[in-house]
Amino acid sequence: MSAKVDELLERRKRGGGVPLKIETVEQWLTHWLENIVQPNSAWGTYTAYRALITRYVVPNIGAWRLDGHTRRLEPEHVEAMYRVMRETRIVRGSRTASGPVTLSEATVHKTHRMLRKALNDAVRRGKASRNVCDLMPPPRYRGKKVDALALAETEAVIRAAADDELAARWLLGLLLGPRQGETLGLRWTAVHLDPPGGEEPSVELEKQIQRRTWQHGCDDPVACVAERHRTACPPRWEHGCRDQASCRPRPHLCPARRVGAGCRLHVRPCPPPCPPDCTGHAQHCPKRHGGGLVEVELKTEKSVRSLVLPTVLVDLLRAHRERQQRDRQLLGLKWKADGLVFAQPDGRAIDASTDQRAWEALLRRAGVADAKLHAARHTAGTMMVASGTDTRIVQEILGHTQITTTQIYVDVAQKVKREAVDRAVSALMDGNLAALLQRDAATDRADR
């Protein structure tokens, strides 16, 4: 009895209460996800944690208790979960994929970090007496290298962008490195091309565009889109025997089996059917809400920042604004007055996937290998560091919360010759390349 009293007093000293006797890992993670993570974290963080919890953590260790003397979560249980995750075979969404692949070490590492954070909160609240993730070494993981474009590739992309209607969008990413959502969420009210008092032209990054998952607004999500629920695909094999009742129940084990209709929809293995209580497919709900492209706050407080615009970007943004005003006059009432700098032809926000495809098309025109759009941000950071800009200033421009994040560009920048970088920066800012872009813009206006 005295041991239990001492344990209770120790919990109270740490500010915690008495844990629920039946509180399991699943119960705590459900509460932690919905009441701690969702209100205080970015939407992307919440959805990523939710996927890891529902797919891997709960099925493997959800039934173990956080604390107690029986069925308590142990480090060996977590290590076994990581082993199962490494052996899990998944099917890529791309139809050109070579087949099922195993989970990456990055996914295992993210799961460990998330679980460690969740159990730390459980310890602080007195729901657990220890964090099992602190009792084991973290999974081995080597971060990916910065996928910045080479100097010659950067020049080729910028020259190809000179003929693009979104030239200002691409150069903004390559020179100043804003995140994709920050660029697509930029409004003309935050762009100061002719500031008063002799100030430098600048843009204020305050909001971002983000796609969120739709939520059901009906009373019965299961029945709402029942016709949308995924059913089992037809089997590849059929019975070929005369008496199926006496044959083996599974058609592919029938001695006289024959090829059936099979599924002609999926190239890879068919996905499982929806469970009876499926509440997905909210995008088809007549009362759906909370999804689509929405304007949200930036990633962190450090992300809210002002960026000084070089001369070439000021000229490109002026030309882009004139072109957008002409489109607005032509469309009239069909124009969606959202005030976005980079928008669709009717003024609506651009989806991130559409933006990525436009970037890939630009790379093909430039003769550059495929790269994610985030490579433009890495390129901007690398060029700034390589040109001698102090890492603290680069941190402010890129909106990094920690200087360690900015330090990743130092090693990459050291591989770039200083003479070549000086030549590139001079050309990008106010040299021959800027003159080329201005001449092309003037020719375009004269043609119209």
C-alpha positions as CSV (number, residue, x, y, z in Angstrom):
1,M,0.0,0.0,0.0
2,S,2.8,2.4,0.9
3,A,4.4,1.9,-2.5
4,K,1.2,3.0,-4.3
5,V,0.9,6.1,-2.1
6,D,4.5,7.0,-2.8
7,E,3.8,6.5,-6.5
8,L,0.7,8.8,-6.3
9,L,2.6,11.5,-4.5
10,E,5.4,11.4,-7.1
11,R,2.9,11.8,-9.8
12,R,1.3,14.8,-8.1
13,K,4.8,16.4,-7.8
14,R,5.1,16.2,-11.5
15,G,1.8,17.8,-12.0
16,G,0.0,14.6,-13.2
17,G,-3.1,12.8,-12.0
18,V,-4.0,9.2,-11.6
19,P,-4.0,7.4,-15.0
20,L,-7.1,5.6,-16.1
21,K,-6.9,2.0,-15.3
22,I,-8.0,0.9,-18.8
23,E,-6.0,3.6,-20.7
24,T,-4.3,2.0,-23.6
25,V,-1.9,3.4,-26.2
26,E,-4.8,3.7,-28.7
27,Q,-6.9,5.6,-26.2
28,W,-4.2,8.1,-25.4
29,L,-3.1,8.6,-29.0
30,T,-6.7,9.3,-30.0
31,H,-7.1,11.9,-27.3
32,W,-3.6,13.3,-28.0
33,L,-4.2,13.6,-31.8
34,E,-7.7,15.3,-31.6
35,N,-7.2,17.5,-28.5
36,I,-3.5,18.4,-28.5
37,V,-2.1,18.1,-32.0
38,Q,-5.0,19.3,-34.1
39,P,-5.7,22.6,-32.3
40,N,-2.0,23.5,-31.9
41,S,-0.3,22.2,-35.1
42,A,-0.4,22.8,-38.8
43,W,-3.0,20.8,-40.8
44,G,-0.2,18.9,-42.6
45,T,1.3,17.8,-39.3
46,Y,-2.1,16.6,-38.0
47,T,-2.9,14.6,-41.1
48,A,0.5,13.0,-41.3
49,Y,0.3,12.0,-37.6
50,R,-3.2,10.6,-38.1
51,A,-2.1,8.5,-41.0
52,L,0.9,7.0,-39.0
53,I,-1.3,6.3,-36.0
54,T,-4.1,4.6,-37.8
55,R,-2.0,2.6,-40.3
56,Y,0.9,1.5,-38.1
57,V,0.8,2.4,-34.4
58,V,-2.7,1.3,-33.4
59,P,-2.7,-2.0,-35.2
60,N,0.7,-3.0,-33.7
61,I,0.8,-1.6,-30.2
62,G,-2.5,0.1,-29.6
63,A,-3.8,-2.6,-27.2
64,W,-0.9,-2.2,-24.8
65,R,-1.3,-0.1,-21.6
66,L,0.7,3.0,-21.1
67,D,1.3,2.1,-17.4
68,G,0.6,-0.5,-14.8
69,H,1.9,-4.0,-13.9
70,T,0.2,-6.0,-16.6
71,R,0.2,-5.6,-20.4
72,R,2.4,-2.5,-20.1
73,L,4.0,-1.1,-23.2
74,E,7.7,-2.1,-23.4
75,P,10.5,-1.0,-25.7
76,E,10.5,-4.5,-27.3
77,H,6.9,-3.9,-28.5
78,V,7.9,-0.7,-30.2
79,E,11.0,-2.4,-31.8
80,A,8.7,-5.2,-33.1
81,M,6.4,-2.6,-34.6
82,Y,9.4,-1.0,-36.4
83,R,10.4,-4.4,-37.8
84,V,6.8,-5.0,-39.1
85,M,6.8,-1.6,-40.7
86,R,10.1,-2.3,-42.5
87,E,8.6,-5.5,-43.9
88,T,5.4,-3.9,-45.0
89,R,4.8,-3.9,-48.7
90,I,3.0,-1.0,-50.2
91,V,1.7,-0.2,-53.6
92,R,2.6,3.2,-55.2
93,G,-0.2,5.3,-56.6
94,S,1.6,5.7,-59.9
95,R,0.7,3.3,-62.7
96,T,4.3,3.4,-63.9
97,A,5.7,2.0,-60.6
98,S,7.6,-1.2,-60.7
99,G,5.4,-2.8,-58.1
100,P,5.1,-3.1,-54.3
101,V,7.9,-1.6,-52.3
102,T,8.8,-1.5,-48.6
103,L,8.3,1.4,-46.3
104,S,11.2,3.9,-46.3
105,E,13.4,4.4,-43.2
106,A,12.1,8.0,-43.2
107,T,8.6,6.7,-42.4
108,V,9.9,4.6,-39.5
109,H,11.9,7.6,-38.2
110,K,8.9,9.9,-38.4
111,T,6.8,7.4,-36.5
112,H,9.4,7.2,-33.8
113,R,9.6,11.0,-33.4
114,M,5.8,11.2,-33.3
115,L,5.5,8.4,-30.7
116,R,8.2,9.9,-28.6
117,K,6.5,13.2,-28.5
118,A,3.1,11.7,-27.7
119,L,4.5,9.6,-24.8
120,N,6.4,12.7,-23.5
121,D,3.0,14.4,-23.2
122,A,1.6,11.3,-21.5
123,V,4.4,11.4,-18.9
124,R,4.0,15.1,-18.2
125,R,0.3,14.6,-17.6
126,G,0.9,11.6,-15.3
127,K,-0.7,9.1,-17.7
128,A,2.6,7.1,-17.9
129,S,5.6,6.8,-15.6
130,R,8.1,6.5,-18.4
131,N,8.6,7.0,-22.1
132,V,9.7,3.8,-23.7
133,C,11.1,5.6,-26.7
134,D,13.8,7.0,-24.4
135,L,14.8,3.5,-23.4
136,M,15.8,2.4,-26.9
137,P,18.0,3.8,-29.7
138,P,16.1,5.7,-32.4
139,P,15.8,4.0,-35.8
140,R,18.7,4.6,-38.1
141,Y,18.0,7.3,-40.7
142,R,20.2,9.3,-43.0
143,G,18.5,12.4,-44.2
144,K,18.3,13.1,-47.9
145,K,20.7,15.5,-49.5
146,V,19.6,18.9,-50.6
147,D,18.2,18.6,-54.1
148,A,19.3,22.0,-55.3
149,L,19.7,22.7,-59.0
150,A,23.2,23.1,-60.4
151,L,24.4,26.5,-61.6
152,A,24.1,25.6,-65.3
153,E,20.6,24.1,-64.7
154,T,19.5,27.2,-62.8
155,E,20.5,29.4,-65.7
156,A,18.8,27.1,-68.2
157,V,15.6,27.1,-66.2
158,I,15.6,30.9,-65.9
159,R,16.2,31.4,-69.6
160,A,13.3,29.0,-70.4
161,A,11.1,30.9,-67.9
162,A,11.6,34.1,-69.8
163,D,8.9,33.0,-72.3
164,D,6.5,31.8,-69.6
165,E,3.5,33.8,-68.4
166,L,4.5,32.8,-64.9
167,A,8.1,34.0,-65.2
168,A,7.7,36.1,-62.1
169,R,6.5,33.1,-60.1
170,W,9.5,31.0,-61.1
171,L,12.1,33.7,-60.5
172,L,10.6,34.5,-57.1
173,G,11.1,30.9,-56.1
174,L,14.6,30.6,-57.5
175,L,15.9,34.0,-56.1
176,L,14.1,34.3,-52.7
177,G,13.0,30.8,-52.0
178,P,9.5,31.2,-50.6
179,R,7.5,28.0,-49.9
180,Q,5.0,26.8,-52.5
181,G,2.0,27.6,-50.4
182,E,3.4,31.1,-49.5
183,T,3.9,31.9,-53.2
184,L,0.4,30.7,-54.3
185,G,-1.2,32.6,-51.3
186,L,0.5,35.9,-52.1
187,R,-1.9,38.8,-52.7
188,W,-1.4,42.1,-54.5
189,T,-2.1,43.9,-51.3
190,A,1.1,42.4,-49.9
191,V,3.2,43.4,-52.9
192,H,4.8,46.9,-52.8
193,L,6.4,47.6,-56.2
194,D,6.3,51.4,-55.7
195,P,6.7,52.0,-51.9
196,P,6.6,55.5,-50.6
197,G,9.6,57.3,-48.9
198,G,12.3,55.7,-51.0
199,E,11.9,52.3,-49.5
200,E,12.9,49.2,-51.3
201,P,10.2,47.2,-53.3
202,S,9.2,44.2,-51.2
203,V,6.6,41.5,-50.6
204,E,5.0,40.6,-47.3
205,L,4.5,36.8,-46.8
206,E,1.6,36.5,-44.4
207,K,-0.7,33.7,-45.6
208,Q,-0.5,30.5,-47.6
209,I,-2.8,28.4,-49.8
210,Q,-3.3,24.8,-48.6
211,R,-5.6,22.0,-49.8
212,R,-7.5,20.3,-46.9
213,T,-9.5,17.1,-46.8
214,W,-13.3,17.5,-46.9
215,Q,-15.3,16.7,-43.9
216,H,-18.9,15.3,-43.7
217,G,-21.6,17.8,-42.8
218,C,-24.4,15.3,-42.7
219,D,-25.8,13.3,-39.7
220,D,-25.0,9.9,-41.1
221,P,-21.6,9.8,-42.9
222,V,-21.9,6.0,-43.5
223,A,-25.2,6.2,-45.4
224,C,-24.5,9.5,-47.0
225,V,-22.3,8.2,-49.7
226,A,-23.1,4.5,-49.5
227,E,-23.0,4.1,-53.3
228,R,-19.4,5.4,-53.2
229,H,-18.1,2.7,-50.9
230,R,-15.5,0.6,-52.5
231,T,-16.5,-3.0,-53.0
232,A,-14.4,-6.1,-53.6
233,C,-13.1,-6.4,-57.2
234,P,-14.1,-9.5,-59.2
235,P,-11.7,-12.4,-58.7
236,R,-9.2,-13.4,-61.3
237,W,-10.1,-17.1,-61.1
238,E,-13.4,-18.9,-61.3
239,H,-14.5,-22.4,-60.5
240,G,-14.4,-24.8,-63.5
241,C,-15.8,-27.8,-61.7
242,R,-19.4,-29.0,-61.9
243,D,-20.1,-29.1,-58.2
244,Q,-18.8,-26.0,-56.5
245,A,-20.4,-26.9,-53.2
246,S,-18.1,-29.9,-52.8
247,C,-15.1,-28.1,-54.2
248,R,-12.7,-25.9,-52.3
249,P,-14.2,-22.6,-51.3
250,R,-11.5,-20.4,-52.9
251,P,-11.7,-20.4,-56.7
252,H,-8.0,-20.3,-57.3
253,L,-7.6,-23.7,-55.5
254,C,-10.1,-25.4,-57.7
255,P,-8.5,-28.2,-59.7
256,A,-10.4,-27.2,-62.8
257,R,-10.0,-23.4,-62.3
258,R,-10.3,-21.1,-65.2
259,V,-9.6,-17.4,-65.8
260,G,-12.5,-15.2,-64.9
261,A,-13.5,-11.7,-65.7
262,G,-11.1,-10.3,-63.2
263,C,-10.5,-6.7,-62.3
264,R,-9.7,-4.5,-65.3
265,L,-9.6,-1.2,-63.3
266,H,-6.4,-1.6,-61.3
267,V,-3.0,-2.2,-62.8
268,R,-1.5,-3.1,-59.4
269,P,-3.1,-5.3,-56.7
270,C,-6.6,-4.3,-56.0
271,P,-7.3,-2.2,-52.9
272,P,-9.4,-3.7,-50.1
273,P,-13.1,-3.0,-50.0
274,C,-14.4,-0.4,-47.6
275,P,-15.4,-1.6,-44.1
276,P,-19.1,-1.6,-43.2
277,D,-18.7,1.5,-41.0
278,C,-16.7,3.5,-43.6
279,T,-17.0,7.2,-43.2
280,G,-14.7,8.3,-46.0
281,H,-15.5,9.8,-49.4
282,A,-16.5,13.1,-47.8
283,Q,-15.8,14.9,-51.0
284,H,-19.1,13.6,-52.4
285,C,-21.1,14.7,-49.3
286,P,-23.8,17.3,-50.3
287,K,-23.1,19.1,-47.0
288,R,-19.3,18.8,-47.1
289,H,-17.2,21.5,-45.4
290,G,-13.7,22.4,-44.4
291,G,-12.0,21.1,-47.5
292,G,-10.6,22.3,-50.8
293,L,-8.2,25.2,-51.2
294,V,-8.2,27.4,-48.2
295,E,-6.1,30.3,-47.0
296,V,-4.4,29.6,-43.7
297,E,-1.7,31.0,-41.4
298,L,1.9,30.4,-42.3
299,K,3.9,27.4,-40.9
300,T,5.4,29.3,-37.9
301,E,5.7,32.8,-36.5
302,K,9.1,33.0,-38.1
303,S,7.6,32.4,-41.5
304,V,5.8,35.8,-41.5
305,R,8.5,38.0,-43.1
306,S,9.2,40.7,-45.6
307,L,11.4,40.0,-48.7
308,V,13.1,42.8,-50.7
309,L,12.6,42.4,-54.4
310,P,15.5,42.7,-56.9
311,T,15.0,44.9,-60.0
312,V,14.4,42.0,-62.4
313,L,11.5,40.7,-60.2
314,V,10.0,44.2,-59.9
315,D,9.8,44.5,-63.7
316,L,8.4,41.0,-64.1
317,L,5.7,41.5,-61.4
318,R,4.7,44.8,-63.1
319,A,4.3,43.0,-66.5
320,H,2.4,40.1,-64.8
321,R,0.0,42.6,-63.1
322,E,-0.7,44.3,-66.5
323,R,-1.4,40.9,-68.1
324,Q,-3.7,39.9,-65.3
325,Q,-5.6,43.2,-65.5
326,R,-6.2,42.6,-69.2
327,D,-7.5,39.1,-68.5
328,R,-9.8,40.5,-65.8
329,Q,-11.3,43.0,-68.3
330,L,-11.9,40.3,-70.9
331,L,-13.6,38.0,-68.5
332,G,-15.8,40.6,-66.8
333,L,-18.2,39.0,-64.3
334,K,-16.6,35.6,-64.8
335,W,-13.4,36.8,-63.0
336,K,-13.1,35.5,-59.5
337,A,-11.9,38.6,-57.5
338,D,-9.6,36.9,-55.0
339,G,-6.7,39.3,-55.4
340,L,-4.1,36.6,-55.8
341,V,-0.8,37.4,-57.6
342,F,-0.5,34.0,-59.2
343,A,-3.9,32.6,-60.1
344,Q,-5.7,30.6,-62.7
345,P,-6.9,32.4,-65.9
346,D,-10.2,33.2,-64.1
347,G,-8.6,34.5,-60.9
348,R,-9.1,31.5,-58.7
349,A,-6.3,30.0,-56.6
350,I,-3.9,27.5,-58.2
351,D,-3.7,24.0,-56.8
352,A,-0.3,22.8,-55.7
353,S,-0.5,19.8,-58.0
354,T,-1.2,22.1,-61.0
355,D,1.7,24.3,-60.0
356,Q,4.0,21.2,-59.8
357,R,3.0,20.1,-63.3
358,A,3.8,23.6,-64.6
359,W,7.2,23.4,-63.0
360,E,7.9,20.0,-64.5
361,A,6.9,21.3,-68.0
362,L,9.3,24.2,-67.4
363,L,12.2,21.8,-66.6
364,R,11.5,19.8,-69.7
365,R,11.7,23.0,-71.9
366,A,14.9,23.9,-70.2
367,G,16.4,20.4,-70.7
368,V,16.8,19.8,-67.0
369,A,16.1,16.5,-65.3
370,D,12.9,16.2,-63.2
371,A,13.0,17.8,-59.8
372,K,10.5,18.7,-57.2
373,L,9.3,22.3,-57.0
374,H,10.9,22.5,-53.5
375,A,14.3,22.3,-55.3
376,A,13.8,25.9,-56.3
377,R,13.8,26.9,-52.6
378,H,16.9,24.8,-52.0
379,T,18.5,26.4,-55.0
380,A,17.8,29.9,-53.6
381,G,19.3,29.0,-50.2
382,T,22.4,27.4,-51.8
383,M,23.1,30.4,-54.0
384,M,22.7,32.9,-51.2
385,V,25.1,31.0,-49.0
386,A,27.6,30.4,-51.8
387,S,27.6,34.1,-52.7
388,G,28.7,35.0,-49.2
389,T,25.4,35.9,-47.5
390,D,25.5,35.4,-43.8
391,T,23.5,32.3,-42.7
392,R,21.5,34.4,-40.2
393,I,20.3,36.6,-43.1
394,V,19.5,33.5,-45.2
395,Q,17.6,32.1,-42.2
396,E,15.5,35.3,-42.1
397,I,14.8,35.3,-45.9
398,L,13.8,31.6,-46.0
399,G,11.8,31.8,-42.8
400,H,13.6,29.0,-40.9
401,T,12.8,28.7,-37.2
402,Q,16.2,27.2,-36.4
403,I,19.6,28.1,-37.8
404,T,20.5,24.4,-38.0
405,T,18.0,24.1,-40.8
406,T,19.8,26.8,-42.7
407,Q,23.2,25.1,-42.1
408,I,22.3,22.3,-44.5
409,Y,23.0,24.7,-47.4
410,V,26.6,25.3,-46.3
411,D,28.1,22.0,-47.4
412,V,26.3,22.2,-50.7
413,A,27.4,25.7,-51.3
414,Q,31.0,24.8,-50.7
415,K,31.0,22.6,-53.8
416,V,30.1,25.6,-56.0
417,K,33.0,27.7,-57.3
418,R,32.9,31.2,-56.0
419,E,33.7,32.7,-59.3
420,A,30.8,31.0,-61.0
421,V,28.4,31.9,-58.3
422,D,29.4,35.6,-58.5
423,R,28.8,35.5,-62.2
424,A,25.4,33.8,-61.8
425,V,24.2,36.2,-59.0
426,S,25.3,39.2,-61.0
427,A,23.4,37.9,-64.1
428,L,20.3,37.1,-62.2
429,M,20.0,40.4,-60.3
430,D,21.0,43.1,-62.7
431,G,23.2,41.7,-65.5
432,N,22.7,40.4,-69.0
433,L,19.9,38.0,-68.0
434,A,17.9,40.8,-66.5
435,A,18.3,42.8,-69.7
436,L,17.3,39.8,-71.7
437,L,14.1,39.4,-69.7
438,Q,13.3,43.1,-69.9
439,R,13.8,43.0,-73.7
440,D,11.5,40.0,-74.1
441,A,8.9,41.6,-71.9
442,A,9.0,44.8,-74.0
443,T,8.8,42.8,-77.3
444,D,5.7,41.0,-75.9
445,R,4.0,44.3,-75.1
446,A,4.8,45.7,-78.5
447,D,3.3,42.6,-80.2
448,R,0.0,43.1,-78.3
